[in-house]
mmCIF file of C-alpha atoms in Angstrom:
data_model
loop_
_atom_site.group_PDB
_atom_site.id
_atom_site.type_symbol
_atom_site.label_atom_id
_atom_site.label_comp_id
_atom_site.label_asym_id
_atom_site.label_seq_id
_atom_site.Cartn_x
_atom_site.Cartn_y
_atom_site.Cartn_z
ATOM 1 C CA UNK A 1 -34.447 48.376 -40.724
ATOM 2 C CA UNK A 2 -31.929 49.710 -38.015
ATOM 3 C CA UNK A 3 -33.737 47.894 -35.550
ATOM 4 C CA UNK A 4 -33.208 45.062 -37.625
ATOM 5 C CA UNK A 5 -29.338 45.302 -38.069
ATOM 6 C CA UNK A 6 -28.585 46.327 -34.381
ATOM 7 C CA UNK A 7 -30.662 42.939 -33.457
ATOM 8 C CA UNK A 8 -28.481 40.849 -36.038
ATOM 9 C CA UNK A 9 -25.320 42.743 -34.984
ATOM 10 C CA UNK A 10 -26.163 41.879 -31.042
ATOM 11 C CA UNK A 11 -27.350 37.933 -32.366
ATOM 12 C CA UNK A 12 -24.048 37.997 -34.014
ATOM 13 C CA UNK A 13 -21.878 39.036 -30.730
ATOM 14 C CA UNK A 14 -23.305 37.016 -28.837
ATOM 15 C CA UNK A 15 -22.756 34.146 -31.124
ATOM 16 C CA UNK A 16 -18.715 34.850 -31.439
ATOM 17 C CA UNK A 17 -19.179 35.424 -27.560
ATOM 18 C CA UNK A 18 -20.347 32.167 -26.877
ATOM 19 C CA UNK A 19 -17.946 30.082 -29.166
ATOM 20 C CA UNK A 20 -15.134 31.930 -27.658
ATOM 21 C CA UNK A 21 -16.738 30.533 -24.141
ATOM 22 C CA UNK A 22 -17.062 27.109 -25.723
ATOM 23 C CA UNK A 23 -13.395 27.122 -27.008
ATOM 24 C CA UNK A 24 -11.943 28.364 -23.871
ATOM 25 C CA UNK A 25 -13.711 25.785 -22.157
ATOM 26 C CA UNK A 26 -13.121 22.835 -24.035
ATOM 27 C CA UNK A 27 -9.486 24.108 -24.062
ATOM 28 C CA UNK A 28 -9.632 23.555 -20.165
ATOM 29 C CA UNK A 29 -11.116 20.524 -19.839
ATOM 30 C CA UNK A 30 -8.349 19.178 -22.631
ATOM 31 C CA UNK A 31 -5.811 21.001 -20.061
ATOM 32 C CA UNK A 32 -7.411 18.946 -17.476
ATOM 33 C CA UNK A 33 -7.520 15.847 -19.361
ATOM 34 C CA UNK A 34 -3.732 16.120 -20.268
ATOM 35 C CA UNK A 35 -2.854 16.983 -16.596
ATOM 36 C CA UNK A 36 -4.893 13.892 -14.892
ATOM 37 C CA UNK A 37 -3.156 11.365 -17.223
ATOM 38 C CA UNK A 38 0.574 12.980 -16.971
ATOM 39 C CA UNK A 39 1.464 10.476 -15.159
ATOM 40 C CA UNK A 40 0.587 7.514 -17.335
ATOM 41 C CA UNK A 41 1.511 9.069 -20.576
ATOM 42 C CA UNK A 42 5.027 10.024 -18.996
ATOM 43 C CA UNK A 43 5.290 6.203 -17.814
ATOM 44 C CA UNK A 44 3.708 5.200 -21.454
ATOM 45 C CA UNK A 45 6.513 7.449 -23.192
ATOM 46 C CA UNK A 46 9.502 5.930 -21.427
ATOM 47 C CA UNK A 47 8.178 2.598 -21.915
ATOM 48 C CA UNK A 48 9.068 1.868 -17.743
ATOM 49 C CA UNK A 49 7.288 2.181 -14.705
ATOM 50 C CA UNK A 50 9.461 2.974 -11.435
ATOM 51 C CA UNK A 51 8.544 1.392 -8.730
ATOM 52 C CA UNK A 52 9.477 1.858 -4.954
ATOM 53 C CA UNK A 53 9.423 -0.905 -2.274
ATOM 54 C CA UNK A 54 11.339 -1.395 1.091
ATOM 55 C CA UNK A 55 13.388 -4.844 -0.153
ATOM 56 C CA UNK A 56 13.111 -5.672 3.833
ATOM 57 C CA UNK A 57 9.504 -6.828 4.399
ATOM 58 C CA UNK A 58 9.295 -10.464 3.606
ATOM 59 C CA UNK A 59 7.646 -12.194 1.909
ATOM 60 C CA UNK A 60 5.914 -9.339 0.592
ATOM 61 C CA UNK A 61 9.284 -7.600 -0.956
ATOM 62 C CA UNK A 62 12.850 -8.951 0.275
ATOM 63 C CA UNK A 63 15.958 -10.746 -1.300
ATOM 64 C CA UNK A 64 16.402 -14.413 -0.818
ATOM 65 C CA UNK A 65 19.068 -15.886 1.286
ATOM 66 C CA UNK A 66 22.630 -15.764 -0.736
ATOM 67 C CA UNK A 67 20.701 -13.913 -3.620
ATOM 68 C CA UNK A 68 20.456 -10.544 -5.357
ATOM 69 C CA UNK A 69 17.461 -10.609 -6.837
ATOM 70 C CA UNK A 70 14.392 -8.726 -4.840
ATOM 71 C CA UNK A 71 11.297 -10.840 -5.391
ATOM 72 C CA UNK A 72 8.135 -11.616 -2.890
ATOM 73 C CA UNK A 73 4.584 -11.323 -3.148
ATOM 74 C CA UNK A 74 4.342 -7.950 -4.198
ATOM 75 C CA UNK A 75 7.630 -7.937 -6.289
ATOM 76 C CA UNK A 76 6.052 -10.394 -8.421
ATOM 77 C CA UNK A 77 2.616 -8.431 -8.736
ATOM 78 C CA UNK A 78 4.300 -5.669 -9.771
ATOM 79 C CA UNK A 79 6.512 -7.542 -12.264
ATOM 80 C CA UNK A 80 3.349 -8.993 -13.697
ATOM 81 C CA UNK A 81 0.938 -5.871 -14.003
ATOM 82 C CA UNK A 82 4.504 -4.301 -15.743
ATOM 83 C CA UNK A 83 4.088 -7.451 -18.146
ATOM 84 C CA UNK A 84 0.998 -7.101 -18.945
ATOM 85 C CA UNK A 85 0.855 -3.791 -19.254
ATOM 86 C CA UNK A 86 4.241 -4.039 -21.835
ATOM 87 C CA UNK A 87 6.758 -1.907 -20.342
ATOM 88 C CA UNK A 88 9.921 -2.341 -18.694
ATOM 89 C CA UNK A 89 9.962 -2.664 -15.189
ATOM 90 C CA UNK A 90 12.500 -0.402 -12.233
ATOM 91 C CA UNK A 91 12.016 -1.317 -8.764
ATOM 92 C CA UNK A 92 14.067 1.526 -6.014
ATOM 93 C CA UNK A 93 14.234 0.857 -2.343
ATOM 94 C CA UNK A 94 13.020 3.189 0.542
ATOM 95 C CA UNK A 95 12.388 2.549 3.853
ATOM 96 C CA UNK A 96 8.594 2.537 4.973
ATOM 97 C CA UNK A 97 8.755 6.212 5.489
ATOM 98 C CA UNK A 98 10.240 7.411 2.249
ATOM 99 C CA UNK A 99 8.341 5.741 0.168
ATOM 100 C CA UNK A 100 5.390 8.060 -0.224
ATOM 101 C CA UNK A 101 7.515 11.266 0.184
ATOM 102 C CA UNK A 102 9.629 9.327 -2.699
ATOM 103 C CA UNK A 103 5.996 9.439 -4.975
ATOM 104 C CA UNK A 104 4.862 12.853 -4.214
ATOM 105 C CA UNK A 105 8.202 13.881 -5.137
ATOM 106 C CA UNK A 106 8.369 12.227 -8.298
ATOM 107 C CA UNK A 107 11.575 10.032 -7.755
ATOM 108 C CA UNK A 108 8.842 7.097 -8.242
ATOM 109 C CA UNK A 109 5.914 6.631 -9.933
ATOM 110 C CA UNK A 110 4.439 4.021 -7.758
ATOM 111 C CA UNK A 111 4.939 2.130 -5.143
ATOM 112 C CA UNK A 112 3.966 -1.561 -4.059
ATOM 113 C CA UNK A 113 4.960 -2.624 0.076
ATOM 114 C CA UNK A 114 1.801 -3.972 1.537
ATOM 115 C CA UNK A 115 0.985 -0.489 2.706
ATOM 116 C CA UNK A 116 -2.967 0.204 3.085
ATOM 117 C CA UNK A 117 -5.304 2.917 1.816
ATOM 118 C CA UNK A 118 -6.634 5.409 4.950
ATOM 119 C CA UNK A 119 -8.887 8.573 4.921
ATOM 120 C CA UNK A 120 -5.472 10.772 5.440
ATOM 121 C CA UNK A 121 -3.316 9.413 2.822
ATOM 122 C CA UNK A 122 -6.612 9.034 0.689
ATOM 123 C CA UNK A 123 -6.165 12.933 0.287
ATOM 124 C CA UNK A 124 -2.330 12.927 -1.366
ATOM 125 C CA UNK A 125 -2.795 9.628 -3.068
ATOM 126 C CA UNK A 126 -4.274 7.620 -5.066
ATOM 127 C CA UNK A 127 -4.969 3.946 -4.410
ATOM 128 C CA UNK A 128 -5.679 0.658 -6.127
ATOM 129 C CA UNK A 129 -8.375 -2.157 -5.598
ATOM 130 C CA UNK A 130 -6.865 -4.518 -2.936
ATOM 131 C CA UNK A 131 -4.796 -7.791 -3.779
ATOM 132 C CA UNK A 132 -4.609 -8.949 -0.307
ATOM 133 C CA UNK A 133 -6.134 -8.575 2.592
ATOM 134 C CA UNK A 134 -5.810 -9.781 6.460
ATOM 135 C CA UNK A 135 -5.681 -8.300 9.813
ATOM 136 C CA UNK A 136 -3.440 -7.529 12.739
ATOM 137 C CA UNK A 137 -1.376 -9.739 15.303
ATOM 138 C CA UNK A 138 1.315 -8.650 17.652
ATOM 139 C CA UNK A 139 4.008 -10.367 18.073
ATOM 140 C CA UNK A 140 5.369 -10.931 22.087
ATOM 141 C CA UNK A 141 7.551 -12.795 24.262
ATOM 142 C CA UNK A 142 6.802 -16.343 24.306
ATOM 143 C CA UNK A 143 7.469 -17.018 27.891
ATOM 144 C CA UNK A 144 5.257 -14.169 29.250
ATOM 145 C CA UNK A 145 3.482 -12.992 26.407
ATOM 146 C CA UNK A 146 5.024 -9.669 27.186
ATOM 147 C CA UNK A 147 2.442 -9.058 30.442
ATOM 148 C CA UNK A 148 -0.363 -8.459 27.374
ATOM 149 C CA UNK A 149 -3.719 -10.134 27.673
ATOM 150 C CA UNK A 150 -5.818 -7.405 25.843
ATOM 151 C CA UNK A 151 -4.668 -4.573 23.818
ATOM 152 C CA UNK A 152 -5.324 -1.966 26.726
ATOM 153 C CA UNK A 153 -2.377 -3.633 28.634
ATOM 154 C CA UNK A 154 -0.117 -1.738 25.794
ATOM 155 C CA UNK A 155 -0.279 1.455 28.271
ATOM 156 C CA UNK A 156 3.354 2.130 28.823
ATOM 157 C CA UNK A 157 4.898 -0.954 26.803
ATOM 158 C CA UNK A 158 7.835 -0.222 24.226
ATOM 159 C CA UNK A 159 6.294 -1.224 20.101
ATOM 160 C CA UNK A 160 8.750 -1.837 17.508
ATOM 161 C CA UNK A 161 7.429 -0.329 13.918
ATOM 162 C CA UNK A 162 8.140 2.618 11.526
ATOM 163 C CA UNK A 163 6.586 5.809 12.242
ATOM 164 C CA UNK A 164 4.408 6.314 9.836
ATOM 165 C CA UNK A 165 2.649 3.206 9.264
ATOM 166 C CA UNK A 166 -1.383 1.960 10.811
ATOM 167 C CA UNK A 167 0.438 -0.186 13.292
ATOM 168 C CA UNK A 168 2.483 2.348 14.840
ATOM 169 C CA UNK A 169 -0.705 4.579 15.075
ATOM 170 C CA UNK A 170 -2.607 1.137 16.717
ATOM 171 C CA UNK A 171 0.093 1.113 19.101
ATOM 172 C CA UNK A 172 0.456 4.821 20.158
ATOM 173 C CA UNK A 173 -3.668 4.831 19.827
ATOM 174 C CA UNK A 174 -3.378 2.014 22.884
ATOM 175 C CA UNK A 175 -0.587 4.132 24.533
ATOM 176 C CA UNK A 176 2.510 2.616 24.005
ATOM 177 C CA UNK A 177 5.483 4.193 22.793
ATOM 178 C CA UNK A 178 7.245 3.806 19.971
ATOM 179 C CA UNK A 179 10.509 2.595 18.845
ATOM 180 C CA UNK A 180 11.359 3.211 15.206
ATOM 181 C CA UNK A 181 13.906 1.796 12.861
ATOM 182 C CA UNK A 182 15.302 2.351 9.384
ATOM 183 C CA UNK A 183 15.053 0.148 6.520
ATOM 184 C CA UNK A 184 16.184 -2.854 8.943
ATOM 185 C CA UNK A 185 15.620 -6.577 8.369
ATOM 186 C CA UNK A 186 12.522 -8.514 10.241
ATOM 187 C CA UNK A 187 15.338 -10.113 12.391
ATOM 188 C CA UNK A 188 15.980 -6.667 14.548
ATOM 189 C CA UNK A 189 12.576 -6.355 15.175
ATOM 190 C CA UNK A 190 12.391 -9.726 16.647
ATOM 191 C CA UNK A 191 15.480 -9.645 18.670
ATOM 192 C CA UNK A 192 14.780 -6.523 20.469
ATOM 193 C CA UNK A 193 11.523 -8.171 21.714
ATOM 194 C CA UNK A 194 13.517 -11.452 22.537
ATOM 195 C CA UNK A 195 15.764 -9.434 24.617
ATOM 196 C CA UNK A 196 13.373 -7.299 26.336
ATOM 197 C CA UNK A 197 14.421 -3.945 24.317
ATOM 198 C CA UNK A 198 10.476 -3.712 22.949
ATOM 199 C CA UNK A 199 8.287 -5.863 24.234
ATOM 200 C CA UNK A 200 5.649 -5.925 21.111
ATOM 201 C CA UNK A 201 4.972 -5.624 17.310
ATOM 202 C CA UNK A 202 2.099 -5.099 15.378
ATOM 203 C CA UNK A 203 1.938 -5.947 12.027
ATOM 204 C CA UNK A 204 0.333 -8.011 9.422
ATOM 205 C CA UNK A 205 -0.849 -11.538 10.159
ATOM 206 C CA UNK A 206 1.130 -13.348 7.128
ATOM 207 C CA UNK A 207 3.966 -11.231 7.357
ATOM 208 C CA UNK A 208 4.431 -11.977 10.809
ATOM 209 C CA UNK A 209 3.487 -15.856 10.832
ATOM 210 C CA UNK A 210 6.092 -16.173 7.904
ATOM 211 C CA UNK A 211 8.789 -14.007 9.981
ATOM 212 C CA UNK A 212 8.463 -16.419 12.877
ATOM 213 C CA UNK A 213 8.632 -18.957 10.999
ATOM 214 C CA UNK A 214 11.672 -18.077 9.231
ATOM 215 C CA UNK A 215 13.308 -17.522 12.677
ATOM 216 C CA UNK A 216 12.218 -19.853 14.883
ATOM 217 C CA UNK A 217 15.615 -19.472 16.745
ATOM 218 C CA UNK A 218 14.185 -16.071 18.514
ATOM 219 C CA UNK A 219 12.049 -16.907 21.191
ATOM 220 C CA UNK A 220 8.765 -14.723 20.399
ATOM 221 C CA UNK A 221 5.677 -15.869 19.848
ATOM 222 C CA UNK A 222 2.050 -14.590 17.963
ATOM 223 C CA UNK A 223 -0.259 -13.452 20.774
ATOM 224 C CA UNK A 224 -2.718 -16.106 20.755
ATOM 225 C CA UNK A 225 -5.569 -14.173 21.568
ATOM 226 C CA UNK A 226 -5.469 -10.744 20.071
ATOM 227 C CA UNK A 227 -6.436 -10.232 16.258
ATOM 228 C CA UNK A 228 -7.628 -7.300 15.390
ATOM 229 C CA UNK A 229 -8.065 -4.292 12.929
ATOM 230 C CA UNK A 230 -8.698 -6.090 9.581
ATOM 231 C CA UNK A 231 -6.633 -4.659 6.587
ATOM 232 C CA UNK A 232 -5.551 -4.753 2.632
ATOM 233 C CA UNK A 233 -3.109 -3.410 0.869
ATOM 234 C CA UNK A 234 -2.953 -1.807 -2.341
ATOM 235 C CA UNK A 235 -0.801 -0.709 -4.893
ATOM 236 C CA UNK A 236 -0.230 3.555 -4.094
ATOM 237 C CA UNK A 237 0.141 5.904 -7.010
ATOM 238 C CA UNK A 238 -0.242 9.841 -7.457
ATOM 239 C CA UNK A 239 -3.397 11.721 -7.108
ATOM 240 C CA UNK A 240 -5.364 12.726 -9.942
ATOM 241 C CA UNK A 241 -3.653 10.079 -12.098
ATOM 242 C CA UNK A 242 -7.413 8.506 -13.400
ATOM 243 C CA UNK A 243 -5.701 6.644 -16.270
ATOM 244 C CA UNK A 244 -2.811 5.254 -14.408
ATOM 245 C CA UNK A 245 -5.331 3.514 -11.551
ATOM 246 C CA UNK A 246 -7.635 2.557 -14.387
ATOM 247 C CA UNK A 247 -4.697 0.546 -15.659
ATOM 248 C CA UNK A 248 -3.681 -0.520 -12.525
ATOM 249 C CA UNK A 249 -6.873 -2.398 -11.586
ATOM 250 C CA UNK A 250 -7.661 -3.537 -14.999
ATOM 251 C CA UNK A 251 -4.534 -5.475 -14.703
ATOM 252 C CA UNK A 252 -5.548 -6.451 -11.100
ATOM 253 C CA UNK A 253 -8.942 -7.570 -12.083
ATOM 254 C CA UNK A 254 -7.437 -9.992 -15.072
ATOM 255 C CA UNK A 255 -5.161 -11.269 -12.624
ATOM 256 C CA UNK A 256 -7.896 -12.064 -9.610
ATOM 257 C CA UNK A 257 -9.592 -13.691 -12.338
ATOM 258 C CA UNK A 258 -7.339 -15.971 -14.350
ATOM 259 C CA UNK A 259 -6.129 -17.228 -10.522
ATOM 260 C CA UNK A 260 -2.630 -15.666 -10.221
ATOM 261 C CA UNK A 261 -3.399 -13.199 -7.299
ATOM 262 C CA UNK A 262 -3.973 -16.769 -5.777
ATOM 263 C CA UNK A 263 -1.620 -18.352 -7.050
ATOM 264 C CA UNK A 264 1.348 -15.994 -6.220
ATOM 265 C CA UNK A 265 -0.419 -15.822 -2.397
ATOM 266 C CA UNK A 266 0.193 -19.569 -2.148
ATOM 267 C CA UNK A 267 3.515 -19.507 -3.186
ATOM 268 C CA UNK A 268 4.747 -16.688 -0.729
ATOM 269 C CA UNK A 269 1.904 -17.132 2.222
ATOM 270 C CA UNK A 270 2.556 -21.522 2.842
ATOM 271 C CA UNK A 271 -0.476 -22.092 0.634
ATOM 272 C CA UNK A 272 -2.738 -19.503 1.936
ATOM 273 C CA UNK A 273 -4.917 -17.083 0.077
ATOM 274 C CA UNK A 274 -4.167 -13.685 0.665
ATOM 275 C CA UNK A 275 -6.149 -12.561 -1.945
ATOM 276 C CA UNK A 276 -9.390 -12.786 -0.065
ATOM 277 C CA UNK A 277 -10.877 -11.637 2.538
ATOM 278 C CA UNK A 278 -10.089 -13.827 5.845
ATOM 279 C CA UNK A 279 -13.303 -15.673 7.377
ATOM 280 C CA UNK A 280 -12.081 -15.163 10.949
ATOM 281 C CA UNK A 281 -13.889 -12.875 13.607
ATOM 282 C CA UNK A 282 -11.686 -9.707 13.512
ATOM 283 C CA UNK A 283 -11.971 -7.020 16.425
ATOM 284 C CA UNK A 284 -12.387 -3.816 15.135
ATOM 285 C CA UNK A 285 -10.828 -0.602 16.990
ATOM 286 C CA UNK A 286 -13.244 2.189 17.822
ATOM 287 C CA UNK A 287 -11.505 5.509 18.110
ATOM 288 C CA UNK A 288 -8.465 5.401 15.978
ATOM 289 C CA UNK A 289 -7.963 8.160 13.640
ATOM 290 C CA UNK A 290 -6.596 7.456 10.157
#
């Protein structure tokens, strides 16, 4: 009989010992839960999703001539995923460099500026599926092409860019150096290679063939020869935020499907499709670490 209690006694303990395991368990995974989708329920709570951009990089995010209202191909995803996902929308400008520091500090909770997904920002952030994708030009001096007939010939050349972006690191990766700017219009970057101050940039195909065409006044050029380093861009949000990108690309998906990723390209990319993938042959860059 004594044998028989202690047994039930231990059964017993044992029992307690592993609901109190269960409970403290399931009490960390609901931590975990509740900490992974902070960041939507905070957005969900105030009804408004903040949302930095640069308000400089057209057409992608800029202000019309003699207007005050930001719009552009990215503007006007954003302002449709806020639609459809019913809450009010707050766009905040940064320049290119302060606009993840701006997420990681929590001044935004988002941000949308044509900016692409690599392995090292892959570790702080969280990215979406793409809505658009392209590939790299440079922009030179029409007369002479700026002396570049392969991107090896950027040893010792001055690049115009931000620091922190892929096309600085394409440029410094081919040894040029680099000359940075603020939160400056596309019209500085131009000039300075018109006049000899830079003599390149590299940047995205559309963005570029839409700057030049904007200013055709600058004499500078698209290299005709050099396309390289395909890209897309994404929408960038916090890490470990799981509900917030499942949101995100929900929204993306409906719109890739009912045609307005397409349809918004068109309008801001002279009737191209920026959505998809481009068909041309893209060199890729061995070597460069991002």
């Amino acid at each position: 009989m004594k044998n028989k209690g202690l047994f039930f006694i231990l059964t017993l303990l044992t029992a307690v010992l592993l609901a109190a395991c269960g409970s403290d368990s399931e009490q960390n995974a609901s931590g975990d839960d509740k900490k992974e989708d902070s960041a939507w329920s905070e957005i969900k709570e105030k009804g408004e999703i903040v949302v930095g951009t640069s308000g400089t990089l057209f057409p992608a995010s800029y202000y019309p001539e003699d207007s005050n209202e930001l719009t552009g191909y990215d503007v006007e995803i954003m302002r449709e995923i806020a639609k459809r996902l019913d809450l009010e929308l707050k766009f905040e400008e940064y320049g290119v460099d302060g606009i993840l520091a701006a997420i990681k500090s929590g001044r935004i909770d988002m941000a949308i500026n044509d900016m692409e997904e690599t392995e090292k920002r892959a570790e702080e952030f969280t990215f979406s599926e793409p809505y658009k994708y392209s590939y790299s030009t440079m922009i030179v001096r029409e007369d002479d092409l700026s002396g570049i007939e392969t991107l090896e010939d950027l040893e010792g050349k001055v690049a115009g860019g931000a620091a922190t972006t892929v096309f600085a690191q394409i440029s410094e990766h081919f040894g040029a150096e680099l000359k940075t700017y603020g939160n400056v219009t596309n019209d500085v970057y131009l000039r300075d290679v018109e006049q000899g101050r830079t003599d390149l940039i590299i940047n995205d195909y559309y963005l570029q063939s839409l700057a030049l065409k904007a200013l055709p006044e600058i004499d500078v050029t698209l290299h005709p020869d050099l396309k390289f380093y395909p890209t897309s861009s994404s929408v960038v949000m916090p890490k470990d935020a799981p509900t917030l990108e499942e949101k995100v690309n929900e929204t993306l998906k409906e719109m890739r499907e009912d045609g307005t990723l397409t349809e918004l390209s068109k309008e801001f990319f002279g009737g191209k499709d920026a959505s998809e993938k481009p068909e041309e042959d893209i060199q890729e860059i061995e070597g460069l670490d991002l």
